[in-house]
Coordinates of C-alpha atoms and ligand atoms in Angstrom, one line a residue:
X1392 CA 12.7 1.2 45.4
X1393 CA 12.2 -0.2 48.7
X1394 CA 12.3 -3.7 49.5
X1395 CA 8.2 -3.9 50.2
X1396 CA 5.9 -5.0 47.4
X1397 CA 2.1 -5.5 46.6
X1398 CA 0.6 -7.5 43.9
X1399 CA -2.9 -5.7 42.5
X1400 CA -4.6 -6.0 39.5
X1401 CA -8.2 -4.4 38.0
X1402 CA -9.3 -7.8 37.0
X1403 CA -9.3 -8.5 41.0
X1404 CA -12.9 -6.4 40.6
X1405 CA -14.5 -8.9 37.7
X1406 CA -15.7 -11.3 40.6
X1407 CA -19.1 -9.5 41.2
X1408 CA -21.1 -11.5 43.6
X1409 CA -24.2 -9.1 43.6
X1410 CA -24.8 -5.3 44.3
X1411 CA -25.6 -6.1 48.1
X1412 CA -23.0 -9.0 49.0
X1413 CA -20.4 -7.7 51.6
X1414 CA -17.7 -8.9 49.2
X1415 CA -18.0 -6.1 46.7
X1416 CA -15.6 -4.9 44.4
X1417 CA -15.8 -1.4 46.3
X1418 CA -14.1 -3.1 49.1
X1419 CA -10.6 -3.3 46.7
X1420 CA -11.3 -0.3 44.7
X1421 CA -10.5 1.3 48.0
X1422 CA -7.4 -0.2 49.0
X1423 CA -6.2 0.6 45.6
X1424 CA -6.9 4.7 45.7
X1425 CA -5.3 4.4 49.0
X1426 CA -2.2 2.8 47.5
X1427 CA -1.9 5.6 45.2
X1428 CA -2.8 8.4 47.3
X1429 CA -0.6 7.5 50.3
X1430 CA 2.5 5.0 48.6
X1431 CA 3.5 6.4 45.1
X1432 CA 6.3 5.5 44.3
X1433 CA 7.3 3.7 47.3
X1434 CA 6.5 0.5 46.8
X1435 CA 7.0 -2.5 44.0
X1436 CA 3.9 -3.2 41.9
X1437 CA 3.6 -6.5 41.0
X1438 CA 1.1 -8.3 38.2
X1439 CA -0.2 -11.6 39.5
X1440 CA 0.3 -14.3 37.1
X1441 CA -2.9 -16.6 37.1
X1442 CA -2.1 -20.1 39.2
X1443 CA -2.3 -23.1 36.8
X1444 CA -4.9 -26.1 37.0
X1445 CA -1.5 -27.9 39.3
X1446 CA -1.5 -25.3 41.5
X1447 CA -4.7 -25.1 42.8
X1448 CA -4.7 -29.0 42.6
X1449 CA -1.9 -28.3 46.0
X1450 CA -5.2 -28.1 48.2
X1451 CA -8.5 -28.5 45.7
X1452 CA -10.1 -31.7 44.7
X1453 CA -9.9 -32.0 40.9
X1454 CA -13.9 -32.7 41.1
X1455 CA -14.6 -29.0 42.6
X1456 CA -12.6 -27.5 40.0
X1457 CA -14.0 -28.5 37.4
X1458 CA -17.6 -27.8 38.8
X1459 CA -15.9 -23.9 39.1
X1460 CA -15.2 -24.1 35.8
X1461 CA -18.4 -24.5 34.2
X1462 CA -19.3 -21.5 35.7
X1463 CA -18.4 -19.2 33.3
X1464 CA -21.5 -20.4 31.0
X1465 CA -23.7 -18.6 33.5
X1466 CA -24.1 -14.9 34.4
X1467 CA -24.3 -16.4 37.9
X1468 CA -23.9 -19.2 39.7
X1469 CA -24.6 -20.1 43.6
X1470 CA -20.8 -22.0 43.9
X1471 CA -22.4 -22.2 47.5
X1472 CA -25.1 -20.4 49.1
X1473 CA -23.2 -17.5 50.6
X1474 CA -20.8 -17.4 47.3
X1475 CA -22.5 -16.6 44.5
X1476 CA -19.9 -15.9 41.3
X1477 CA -20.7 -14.0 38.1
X1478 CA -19.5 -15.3 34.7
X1479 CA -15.4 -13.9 34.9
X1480 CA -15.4 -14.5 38.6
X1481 CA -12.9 -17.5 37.0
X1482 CA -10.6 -14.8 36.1
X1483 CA -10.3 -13.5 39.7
X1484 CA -10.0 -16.7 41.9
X1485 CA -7.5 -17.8 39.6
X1486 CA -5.4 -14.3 39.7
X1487 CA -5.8 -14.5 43.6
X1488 CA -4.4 -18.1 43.9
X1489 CA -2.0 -17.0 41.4
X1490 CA -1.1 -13.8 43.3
X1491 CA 0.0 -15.6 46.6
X1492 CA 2.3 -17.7 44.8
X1493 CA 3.7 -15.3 42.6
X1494 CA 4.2 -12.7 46.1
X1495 CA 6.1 -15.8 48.0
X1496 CA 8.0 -16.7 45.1
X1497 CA 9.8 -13.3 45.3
X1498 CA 9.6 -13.3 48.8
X1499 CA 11.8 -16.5 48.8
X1500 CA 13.5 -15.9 46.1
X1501 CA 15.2 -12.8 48.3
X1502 CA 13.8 -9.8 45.8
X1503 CA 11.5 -8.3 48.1
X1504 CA 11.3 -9.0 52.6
X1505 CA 7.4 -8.9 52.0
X1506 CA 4.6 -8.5 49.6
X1507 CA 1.3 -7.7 50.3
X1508 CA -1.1 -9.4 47.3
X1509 CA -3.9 -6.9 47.8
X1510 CA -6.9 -9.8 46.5
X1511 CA -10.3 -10.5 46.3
X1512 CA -12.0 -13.1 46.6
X1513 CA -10.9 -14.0 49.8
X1514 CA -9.5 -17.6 50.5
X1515 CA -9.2 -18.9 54.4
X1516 CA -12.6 -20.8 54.3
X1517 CA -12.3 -22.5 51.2
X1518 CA -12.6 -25.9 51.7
X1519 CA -10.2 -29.1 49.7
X1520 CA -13.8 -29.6 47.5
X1521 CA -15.8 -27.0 48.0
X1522 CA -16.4 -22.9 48.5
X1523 CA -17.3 -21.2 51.5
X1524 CA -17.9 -17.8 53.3
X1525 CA -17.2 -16.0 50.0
X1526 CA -14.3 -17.6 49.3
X1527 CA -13.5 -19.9 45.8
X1528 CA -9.7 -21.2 45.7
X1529 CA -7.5 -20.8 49.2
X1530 CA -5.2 -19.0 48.4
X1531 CA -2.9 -19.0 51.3
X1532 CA -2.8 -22.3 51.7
X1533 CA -2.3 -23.1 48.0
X1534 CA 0.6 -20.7 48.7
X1535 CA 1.8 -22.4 51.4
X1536 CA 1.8 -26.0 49.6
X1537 CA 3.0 -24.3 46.6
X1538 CA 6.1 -23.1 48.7
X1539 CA 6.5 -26.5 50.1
X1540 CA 6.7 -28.6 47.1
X1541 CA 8.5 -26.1 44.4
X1542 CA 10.3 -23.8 46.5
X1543 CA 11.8 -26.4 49.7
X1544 CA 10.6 -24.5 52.1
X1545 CA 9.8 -26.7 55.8
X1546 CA 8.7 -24.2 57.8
X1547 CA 5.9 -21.8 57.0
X1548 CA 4.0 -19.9 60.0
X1549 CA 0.6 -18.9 59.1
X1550 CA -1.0 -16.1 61.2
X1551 CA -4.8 -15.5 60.1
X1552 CA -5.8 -12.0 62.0
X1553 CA -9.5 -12.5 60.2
X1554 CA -12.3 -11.7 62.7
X1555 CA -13.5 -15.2 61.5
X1556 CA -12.4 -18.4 61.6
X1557 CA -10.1 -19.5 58.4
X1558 CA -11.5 -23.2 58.9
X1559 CA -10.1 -24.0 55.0
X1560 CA -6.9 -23.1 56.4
X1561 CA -7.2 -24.7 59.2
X1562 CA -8.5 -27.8 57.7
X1563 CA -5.4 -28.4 55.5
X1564 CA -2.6 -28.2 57.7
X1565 CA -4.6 -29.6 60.5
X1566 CA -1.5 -33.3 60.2
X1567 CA 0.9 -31.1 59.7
X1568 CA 3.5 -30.0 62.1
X1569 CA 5.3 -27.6 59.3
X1570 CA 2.7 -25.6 59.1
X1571 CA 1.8 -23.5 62.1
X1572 CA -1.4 -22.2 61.9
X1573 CA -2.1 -19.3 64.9
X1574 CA -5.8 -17.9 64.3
X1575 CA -7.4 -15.2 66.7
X1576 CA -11.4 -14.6 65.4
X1577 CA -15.2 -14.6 67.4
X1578 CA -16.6 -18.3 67.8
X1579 CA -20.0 -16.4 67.8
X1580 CA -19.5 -15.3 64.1
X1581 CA -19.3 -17.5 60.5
X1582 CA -18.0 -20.6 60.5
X1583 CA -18.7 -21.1 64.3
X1584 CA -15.7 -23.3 64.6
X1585 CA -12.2 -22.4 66.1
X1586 CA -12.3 -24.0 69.4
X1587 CA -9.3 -23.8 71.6
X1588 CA -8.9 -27.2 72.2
X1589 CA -8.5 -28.3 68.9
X1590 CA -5.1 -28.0 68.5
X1591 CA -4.1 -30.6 65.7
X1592 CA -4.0 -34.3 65.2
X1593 CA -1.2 -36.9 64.8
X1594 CA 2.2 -35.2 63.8
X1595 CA 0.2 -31.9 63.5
X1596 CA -0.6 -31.9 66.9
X1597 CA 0.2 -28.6 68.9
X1598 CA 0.7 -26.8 65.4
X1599 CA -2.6 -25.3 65.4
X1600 CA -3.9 -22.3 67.6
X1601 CA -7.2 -21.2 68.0
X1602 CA -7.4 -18.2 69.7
X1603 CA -11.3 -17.3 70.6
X1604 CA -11.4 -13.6 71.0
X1605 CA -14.1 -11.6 73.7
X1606 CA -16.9 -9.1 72.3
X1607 CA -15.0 -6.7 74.1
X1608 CA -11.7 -6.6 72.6
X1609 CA -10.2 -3.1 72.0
X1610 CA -7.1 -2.3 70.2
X1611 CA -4.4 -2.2 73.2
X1612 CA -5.5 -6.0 73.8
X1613 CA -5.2 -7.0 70.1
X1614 CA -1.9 -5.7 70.3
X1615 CA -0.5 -7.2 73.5
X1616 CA -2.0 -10.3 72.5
X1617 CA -0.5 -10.7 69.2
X1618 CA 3.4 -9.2 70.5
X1619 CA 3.2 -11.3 73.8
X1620 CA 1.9 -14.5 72.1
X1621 CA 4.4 -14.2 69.2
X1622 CA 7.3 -13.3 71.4
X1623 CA 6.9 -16.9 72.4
X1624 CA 6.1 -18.5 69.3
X1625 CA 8.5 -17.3 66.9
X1626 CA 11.7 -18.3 68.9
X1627 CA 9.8 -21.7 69.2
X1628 CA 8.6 -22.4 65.7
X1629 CA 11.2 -20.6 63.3
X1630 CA 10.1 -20.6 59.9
X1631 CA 11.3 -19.9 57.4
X1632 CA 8.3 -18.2 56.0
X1633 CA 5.7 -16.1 57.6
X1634 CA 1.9 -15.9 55.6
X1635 CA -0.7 -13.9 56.9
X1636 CA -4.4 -14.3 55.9
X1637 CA -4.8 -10.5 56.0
X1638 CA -8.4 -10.0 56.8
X1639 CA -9.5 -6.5 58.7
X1640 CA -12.9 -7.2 59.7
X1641 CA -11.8 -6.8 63.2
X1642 CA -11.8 -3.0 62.3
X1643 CA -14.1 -1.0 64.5
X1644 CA -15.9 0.4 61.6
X1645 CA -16.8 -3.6 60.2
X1646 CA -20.2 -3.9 59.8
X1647 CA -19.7 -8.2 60.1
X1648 CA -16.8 -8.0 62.8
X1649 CA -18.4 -6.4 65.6
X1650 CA -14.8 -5.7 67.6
X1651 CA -13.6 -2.1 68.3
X1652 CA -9.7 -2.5 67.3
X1653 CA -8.4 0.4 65.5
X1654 CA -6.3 0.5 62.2
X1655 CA -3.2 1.4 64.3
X1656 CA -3.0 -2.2 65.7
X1657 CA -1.7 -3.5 62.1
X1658 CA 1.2 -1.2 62.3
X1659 CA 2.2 -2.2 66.0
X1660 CA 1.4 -6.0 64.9
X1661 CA 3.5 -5.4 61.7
X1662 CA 6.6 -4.0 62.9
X1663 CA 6.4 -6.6 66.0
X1664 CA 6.5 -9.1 63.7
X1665 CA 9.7 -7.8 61.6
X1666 CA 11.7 -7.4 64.3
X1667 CA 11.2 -10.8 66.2
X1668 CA 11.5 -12.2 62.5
X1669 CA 14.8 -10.6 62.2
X1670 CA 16.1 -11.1 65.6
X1671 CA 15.6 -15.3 64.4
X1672 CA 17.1 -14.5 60.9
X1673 CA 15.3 -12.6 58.2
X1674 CA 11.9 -10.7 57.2
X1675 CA 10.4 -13.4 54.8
X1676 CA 6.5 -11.8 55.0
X1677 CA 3.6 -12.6 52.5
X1678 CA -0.2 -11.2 53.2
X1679 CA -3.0 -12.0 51.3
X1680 CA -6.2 -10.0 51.5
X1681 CA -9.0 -11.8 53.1
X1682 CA -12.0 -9.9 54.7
X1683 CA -12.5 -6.3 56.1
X1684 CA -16.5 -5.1 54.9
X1685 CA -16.2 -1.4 55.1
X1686 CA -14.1 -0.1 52.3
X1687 CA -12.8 2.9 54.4
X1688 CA -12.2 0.8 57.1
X1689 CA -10.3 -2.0 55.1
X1690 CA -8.3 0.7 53.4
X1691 CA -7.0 2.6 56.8
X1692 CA -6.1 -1.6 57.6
X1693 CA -4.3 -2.2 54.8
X1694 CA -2.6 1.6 55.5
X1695 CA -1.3 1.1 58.4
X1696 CA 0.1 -2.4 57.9
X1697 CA 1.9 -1.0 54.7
X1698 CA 3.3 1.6 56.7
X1699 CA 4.7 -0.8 59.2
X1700 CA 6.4 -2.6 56.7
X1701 CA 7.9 -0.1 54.9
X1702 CA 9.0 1.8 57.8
X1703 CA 12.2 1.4 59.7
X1704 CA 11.5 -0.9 62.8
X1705 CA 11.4 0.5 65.9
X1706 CA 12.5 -1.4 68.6
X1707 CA 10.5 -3.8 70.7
X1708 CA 8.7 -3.5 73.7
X1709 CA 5.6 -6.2 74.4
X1710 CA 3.2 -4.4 76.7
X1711 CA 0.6 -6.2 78.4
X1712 CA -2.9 -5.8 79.6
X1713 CA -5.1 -8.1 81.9
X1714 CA -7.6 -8.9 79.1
X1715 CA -4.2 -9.7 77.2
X1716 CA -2.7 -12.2 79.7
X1717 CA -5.9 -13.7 80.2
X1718 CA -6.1 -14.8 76.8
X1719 CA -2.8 -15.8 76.3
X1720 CA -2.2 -17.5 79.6
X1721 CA -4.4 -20.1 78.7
X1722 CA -2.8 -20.8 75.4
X1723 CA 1.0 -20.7 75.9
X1724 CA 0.0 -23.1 78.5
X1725 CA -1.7 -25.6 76.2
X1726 CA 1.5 -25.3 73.9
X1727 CA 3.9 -26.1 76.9
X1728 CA 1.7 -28.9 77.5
X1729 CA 2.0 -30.2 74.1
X1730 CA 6.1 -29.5 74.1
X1731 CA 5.4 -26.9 71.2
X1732 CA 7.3 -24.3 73.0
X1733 CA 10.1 -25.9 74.6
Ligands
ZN160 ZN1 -13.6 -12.3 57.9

């Protein structure tokens, strides 16, 4: 058994939002008939264990909660007006705030150099006392607190590849300089936030990276960007622990995203990542599913990033393009400004 594992479950598909919402139970049911067609056997299945009331209390107000769950006495509820949750929805967002804890606490706990809770619903725009943008309970970042307070962990790098903005995310860890949080999305899509220059307050400041991305980007760019900018970072940063809010709306095939970068970017990404990981130390990798609209699409995604876990690493060469250096010109020099890189 390799040393790569994912978390699923069939009560992931009891959140049903509605027959035309984007967030569709489809979207997993097709990650999981890829799992089994291409990764039989090759990788450790995991059941998510569902978080308790404490855990989501890491980053949710106690108020919010409790208005979540009530919801269960209705076939439907509008929790806000783009997340709409049927009766077991409960089940779900609790199994998906469950199933980021549950993948870092074998992460950490050195069973496994990275697990891959395949989720839904998403979590990156949940807010401390409220949902958003389809998502109920943030599950990265009760992940991250989670790993903070139970498991000692200082240092936790958050990379959130989402076409949109994971504002919940960002909102949480926006004091807090042991969190990194490095997001690339559109400011022209949902939430409309994400602007460069807000970069963190107080202690926190210079730990959070908004990355804007152009209509135009392509999947050479994405790449260069990501390897070039994380080159640089992880040296700087360290952690101990790498999360990713896994979202694959950037896909060229994403009816929401609107980019043109191809699945094959999320292997290149991947195994960049391993290897500058393990040139600092060791592979300590969790992913939670966040967005990605077209269920083909999502599941080639989530393919390819599998594959560049499991797969040996191959060695490292950052390539760069103009539309790359562009980008990341502007913010490696913001971080040198701020003394985040050194
Ligand atoms: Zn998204």
């Amino acid at each position: 058994m390799g040393r790569v594992g994912i978390i699923r479950d069939e009560r992931f598909l009891e959140h049903m939002p509605g027959p035309t919402h984007p967030e569709h139970p489809r979207r997993l049911k097709a990650v999981y008939e890829m799992v089994d067609r291409e990764f039989k056997g090759r990788l450790k299945e995991i059941l998510p264990r569902p978080a308790t009331l404490g855990d989501v209390e890491l980053v949710h107000s106690p108020d919010y909660i409790e208005r979540f769950l009530k919801t269960p006495e209705q076939d439907f509820t509008m929790l806000s007006p783009d997340t709409p949750v049927s009766k077991n929805s409960y089940i779900s967002a609790f199994l998906a705030a469950g199933a980021a804890i549950e993948a870092i606490k074998r992460v950490i706990g050195g069973m496994l150099n990275s697990c891959f809770a395949l989720v839904r619903p998403p979590g990156h725009h949940a807010l401390k006392d409220r949902a958003m943008g389809f998502c109920i309970f943030n599950n990265i970042a009760i992940g991250a607190r989670f790993a903070q307070a139970k498991l000692g962990i200082r240092r936790i790098l958050i990379i959130d590849w989402d076409v949109h903005f994971g504002n919940g995310i960002s909102e949480e860890f926006y004091s807090d300089p042991s969190v990194f949080y490095l997001s690339t999305h559109r400011l022209e899509l949902f939430p409309y936030s994400g602007r460069p220059e807000e970069m963190g307050k107080g202690d926190g400041l210079g730990f959070n990276l908004n990355i804007p991305l152009p209509p135009h980007m392509g999947t050479k760019d994405f790449v260069a960007l990501y390897q070039n900018l994380l080159k640089e970072l992880i040296p700087a940063f360290n952690p101990e622990l790498t999360l990713i809010a896994a979202g694959f709306d950037v896909h060229s095939s994403d009816p929401l995203g609107r980019l043109s970068v191809e699945e094959t970017a999320f292997y290149e990404i991947t195994q960049s990542l391993r290897y500058l990981l393990k040139e600092e130390g060791s592979e300590r990798i969790v992913l939670s599913l966040e967005g990605g609209y077209d269920p083909l699409g999502l599941a080639l995604c989530v393919r390819e990033t599998i594959r560049g876990l499991l797969e040996p690493l191959k060695g490292f060469e950052a390539f760069k393009t103009d539309l790359s250096q562009e980008i990341l010109g502007d913010a490696l020099n913001r971080l040198r400004a701020l003394g985040v890189l050194g």
